[in-house]
Short mmCIF file of C-alpha atoms in Angstrom, two decimals:
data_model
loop_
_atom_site.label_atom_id
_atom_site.label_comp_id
_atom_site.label_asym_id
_atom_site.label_seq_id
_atom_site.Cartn_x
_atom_site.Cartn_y
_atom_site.Cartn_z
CA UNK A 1 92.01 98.59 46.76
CA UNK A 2 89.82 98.31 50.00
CA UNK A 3 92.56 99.50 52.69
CA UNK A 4 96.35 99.66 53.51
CA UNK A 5 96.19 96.45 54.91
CA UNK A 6 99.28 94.88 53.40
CA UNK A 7 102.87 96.53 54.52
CA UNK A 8 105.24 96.31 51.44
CA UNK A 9 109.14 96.30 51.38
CA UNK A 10 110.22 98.68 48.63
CA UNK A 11 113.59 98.83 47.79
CA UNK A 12 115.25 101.16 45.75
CA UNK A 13 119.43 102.01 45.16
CA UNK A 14 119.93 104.01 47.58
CA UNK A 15 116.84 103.58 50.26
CA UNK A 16 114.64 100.95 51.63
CA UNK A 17 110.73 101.63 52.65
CA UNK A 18 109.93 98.63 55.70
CA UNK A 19 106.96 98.49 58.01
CA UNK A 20 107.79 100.02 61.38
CA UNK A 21 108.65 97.39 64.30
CA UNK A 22 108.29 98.50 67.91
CA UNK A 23 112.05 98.65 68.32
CA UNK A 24 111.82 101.06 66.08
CA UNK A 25 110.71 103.87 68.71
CA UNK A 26 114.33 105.23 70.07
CA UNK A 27 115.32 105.67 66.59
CA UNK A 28 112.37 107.59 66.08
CA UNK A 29 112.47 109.18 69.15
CA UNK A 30 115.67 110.56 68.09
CA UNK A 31 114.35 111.45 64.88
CA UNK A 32 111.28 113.28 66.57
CA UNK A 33 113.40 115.50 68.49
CA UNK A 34 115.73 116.67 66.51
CA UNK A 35 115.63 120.75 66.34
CA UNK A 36 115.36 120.61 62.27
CA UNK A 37 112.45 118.05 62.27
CA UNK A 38 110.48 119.85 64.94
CA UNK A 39 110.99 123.48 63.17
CA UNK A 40 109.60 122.61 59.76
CA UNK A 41 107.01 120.48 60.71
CA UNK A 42 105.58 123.27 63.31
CA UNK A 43 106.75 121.15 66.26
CA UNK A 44 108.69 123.31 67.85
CA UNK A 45 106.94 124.13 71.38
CA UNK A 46 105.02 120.68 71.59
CA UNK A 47 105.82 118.31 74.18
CA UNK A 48 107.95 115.54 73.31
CA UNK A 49 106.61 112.12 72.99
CA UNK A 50 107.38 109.65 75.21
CA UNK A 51 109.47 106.86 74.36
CA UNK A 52 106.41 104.32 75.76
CA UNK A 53 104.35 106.20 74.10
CA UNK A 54 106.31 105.99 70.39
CA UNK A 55 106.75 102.05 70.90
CA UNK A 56 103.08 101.61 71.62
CA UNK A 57 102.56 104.07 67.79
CA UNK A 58 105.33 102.46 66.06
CA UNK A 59 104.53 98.71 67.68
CA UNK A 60 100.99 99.38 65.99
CA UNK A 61 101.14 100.60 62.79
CA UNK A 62 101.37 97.37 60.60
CA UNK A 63 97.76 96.29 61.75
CA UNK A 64 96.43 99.80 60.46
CA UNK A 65 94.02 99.73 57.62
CA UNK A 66 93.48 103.00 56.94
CA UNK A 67 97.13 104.43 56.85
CA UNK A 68 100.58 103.20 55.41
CA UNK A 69 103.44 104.12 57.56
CA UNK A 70 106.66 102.72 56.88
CA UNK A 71 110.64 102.92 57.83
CA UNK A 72 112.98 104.78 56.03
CA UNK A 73 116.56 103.14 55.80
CA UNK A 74 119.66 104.31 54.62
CA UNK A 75 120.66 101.17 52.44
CA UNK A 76 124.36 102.31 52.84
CA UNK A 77 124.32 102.37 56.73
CA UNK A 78 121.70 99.93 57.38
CA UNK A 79 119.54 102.76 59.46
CA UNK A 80 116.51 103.69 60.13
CA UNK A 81 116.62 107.60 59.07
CA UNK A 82 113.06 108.64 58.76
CA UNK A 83 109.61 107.61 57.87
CA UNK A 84 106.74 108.26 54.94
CA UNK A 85 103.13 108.09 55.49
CA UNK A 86 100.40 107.74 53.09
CA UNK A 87 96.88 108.17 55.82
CA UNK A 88 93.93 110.37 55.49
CA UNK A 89 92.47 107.76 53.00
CA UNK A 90 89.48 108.77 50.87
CA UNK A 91 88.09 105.43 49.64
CA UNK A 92 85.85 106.66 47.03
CA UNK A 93 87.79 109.13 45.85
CA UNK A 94 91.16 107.42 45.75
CA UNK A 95 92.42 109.99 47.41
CA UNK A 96 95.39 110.53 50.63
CA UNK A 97 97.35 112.73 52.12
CA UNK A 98 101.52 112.65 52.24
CA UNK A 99 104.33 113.17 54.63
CA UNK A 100 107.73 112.64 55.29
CA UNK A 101 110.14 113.51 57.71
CA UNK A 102 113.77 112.41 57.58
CA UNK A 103 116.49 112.92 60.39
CA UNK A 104 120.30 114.48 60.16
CA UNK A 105 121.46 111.05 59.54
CA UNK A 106 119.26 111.08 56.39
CA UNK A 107 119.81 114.55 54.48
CA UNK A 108 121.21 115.69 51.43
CA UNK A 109 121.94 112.41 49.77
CA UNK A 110 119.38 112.22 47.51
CA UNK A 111 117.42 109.99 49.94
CA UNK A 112 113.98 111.62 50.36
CA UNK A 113 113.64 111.68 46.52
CA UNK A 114 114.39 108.51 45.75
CA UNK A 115 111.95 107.29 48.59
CA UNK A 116 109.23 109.42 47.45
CA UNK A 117 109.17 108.36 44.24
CA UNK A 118 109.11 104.29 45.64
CA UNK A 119 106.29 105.34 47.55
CA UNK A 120 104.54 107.50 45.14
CA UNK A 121 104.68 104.67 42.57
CA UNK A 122 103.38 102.09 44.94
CA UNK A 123 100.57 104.20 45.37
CA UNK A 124 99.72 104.80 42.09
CA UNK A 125 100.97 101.65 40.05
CA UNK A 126 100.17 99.00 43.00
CA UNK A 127 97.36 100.53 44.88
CA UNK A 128 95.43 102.45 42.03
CA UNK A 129 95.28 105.97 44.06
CA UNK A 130 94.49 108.59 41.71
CA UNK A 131 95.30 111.76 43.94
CA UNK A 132 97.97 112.45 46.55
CA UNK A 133 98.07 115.64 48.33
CA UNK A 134 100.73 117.32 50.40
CA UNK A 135 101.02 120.43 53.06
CA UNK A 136 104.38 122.06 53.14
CA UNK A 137 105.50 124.84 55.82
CA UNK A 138 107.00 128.06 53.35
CA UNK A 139 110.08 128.08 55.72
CA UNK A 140 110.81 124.74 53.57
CA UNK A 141 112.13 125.68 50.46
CA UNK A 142 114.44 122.27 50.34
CA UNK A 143 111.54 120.18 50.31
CA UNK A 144 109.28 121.65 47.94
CA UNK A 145 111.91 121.96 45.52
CA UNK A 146 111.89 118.20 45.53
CA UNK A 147 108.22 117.36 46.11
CA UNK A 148 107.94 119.74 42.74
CA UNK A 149 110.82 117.59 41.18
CA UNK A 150 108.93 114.51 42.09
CA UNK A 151 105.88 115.98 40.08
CA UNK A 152 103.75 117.42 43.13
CA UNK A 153 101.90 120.48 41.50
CA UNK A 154 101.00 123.66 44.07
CA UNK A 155 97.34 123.86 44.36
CA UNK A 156 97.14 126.76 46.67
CA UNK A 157 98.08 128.12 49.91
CA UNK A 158 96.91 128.45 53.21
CA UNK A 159 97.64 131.62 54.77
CA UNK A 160 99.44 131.90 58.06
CA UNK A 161 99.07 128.59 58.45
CA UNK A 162 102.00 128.25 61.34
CA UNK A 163 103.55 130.87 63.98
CA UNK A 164 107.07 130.43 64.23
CA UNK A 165 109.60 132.30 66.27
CA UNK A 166 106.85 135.37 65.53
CA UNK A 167 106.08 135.40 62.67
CA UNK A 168 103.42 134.14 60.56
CA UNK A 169 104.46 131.34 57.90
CA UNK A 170 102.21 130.18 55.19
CA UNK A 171 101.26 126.30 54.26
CA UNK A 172 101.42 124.76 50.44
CA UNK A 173 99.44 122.72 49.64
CA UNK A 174 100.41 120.60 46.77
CA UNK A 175 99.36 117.42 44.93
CA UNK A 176 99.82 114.73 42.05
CA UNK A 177 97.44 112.78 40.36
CA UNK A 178 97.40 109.64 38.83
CA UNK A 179 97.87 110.77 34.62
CA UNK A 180 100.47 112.88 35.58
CA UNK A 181 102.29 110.29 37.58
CA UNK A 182 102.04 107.86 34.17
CA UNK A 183 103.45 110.91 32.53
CA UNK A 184 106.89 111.20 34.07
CA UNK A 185 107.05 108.71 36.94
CA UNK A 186 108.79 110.85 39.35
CA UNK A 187 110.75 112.88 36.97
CA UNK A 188 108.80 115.75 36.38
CA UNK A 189 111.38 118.56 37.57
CA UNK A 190 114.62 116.90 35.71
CA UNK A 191 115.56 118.36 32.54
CA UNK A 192 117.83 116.40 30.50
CA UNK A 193 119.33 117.39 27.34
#
């Protein structure tokens, strides 16, 4: 692997990963602003974007080489409900960085998890990364329970990362390599019987 030049189409059962299109912006827009997005990824405070300004980022990210952002859709509704980014690329290290962000529309349906793990094995199976890495605001406990279900490991923490409403909150930072991916694919915090 040389870049993120090609934009897949992942599809799982529930979710489907798609390169942004600029329409995509007021959806986003939407996303951006909503009071649960903005508190837990420190947001809160910062000016909005502007729509113009979200059609020119989303209009723009499929000729990116050095990031993969793509669309997160509800396959039940049809919508666009968030996004996942794999960017701060580290070419000889096979290394990047992680995020996702996923609106009301998109919650507590099992739909982040399932489109982490599409992502996560893209990265690993398709584009040979060997390490992914993660920061996570302590205020949310909801999502590192499932980047830790996924198999993302805590590697430390950076403290008082964030100020928040007055107080001092602390980032995780978290990662999964490569071996452990080929280990459990995904299912590293699900205990069966």
């Amino acid at each position: 692997m040389s870049d993120f030049s090609h934009k897949p189409t992942l599809t799982g059962d529930k979710v489907i990963l798609r390169p942004f299109r600029e329409g995509d912006a007021e959806t986003m827009a939407a996303i951006l602003d909503d009071p649960e997005v903005l508190r837990l990824t420190g947001s809160a405070g910062q000016p909005p974007f502007t729509l113009a300004r979200l059609r020119e980022w989303y209009g723009t990210r499929g000729a990116r080489t050095d990031r993969l952002d793509l669309g997160l859709v509800d396959r039940a509704s049809g919508r666009l409900v968030g996004e996942l980014v794999l960017n701060e690329w580290d070419e000889p290290n096979r290394s990047c960085s992680f995020r996702v962000l996923i609106g009301p529309a998109g919650r507590d349906r099992g739909l982040g998890s399932e489109a982490i793990r599409l992502l996560l094995a893209y990265g690993f199976e398709q584009l040979g990364l060997h390490r992914v890495h993660l920061g996570v605001y302590a205020i949310n406990p909801r999502a590192i329970r499932v980047y830790e279900r996924v198999g993302f490991v805590r590697e430390g923490v950076e403290r008082q990362a964030l100020l928040h409403e007055g107080a001092w909150i602390d980032s995780i930072r978290m990662a999964i390599l490569a071996p452990e991916w080929a280990e459990h694919r995904g299912r590293a915090g699900i205990h069966t019987p």
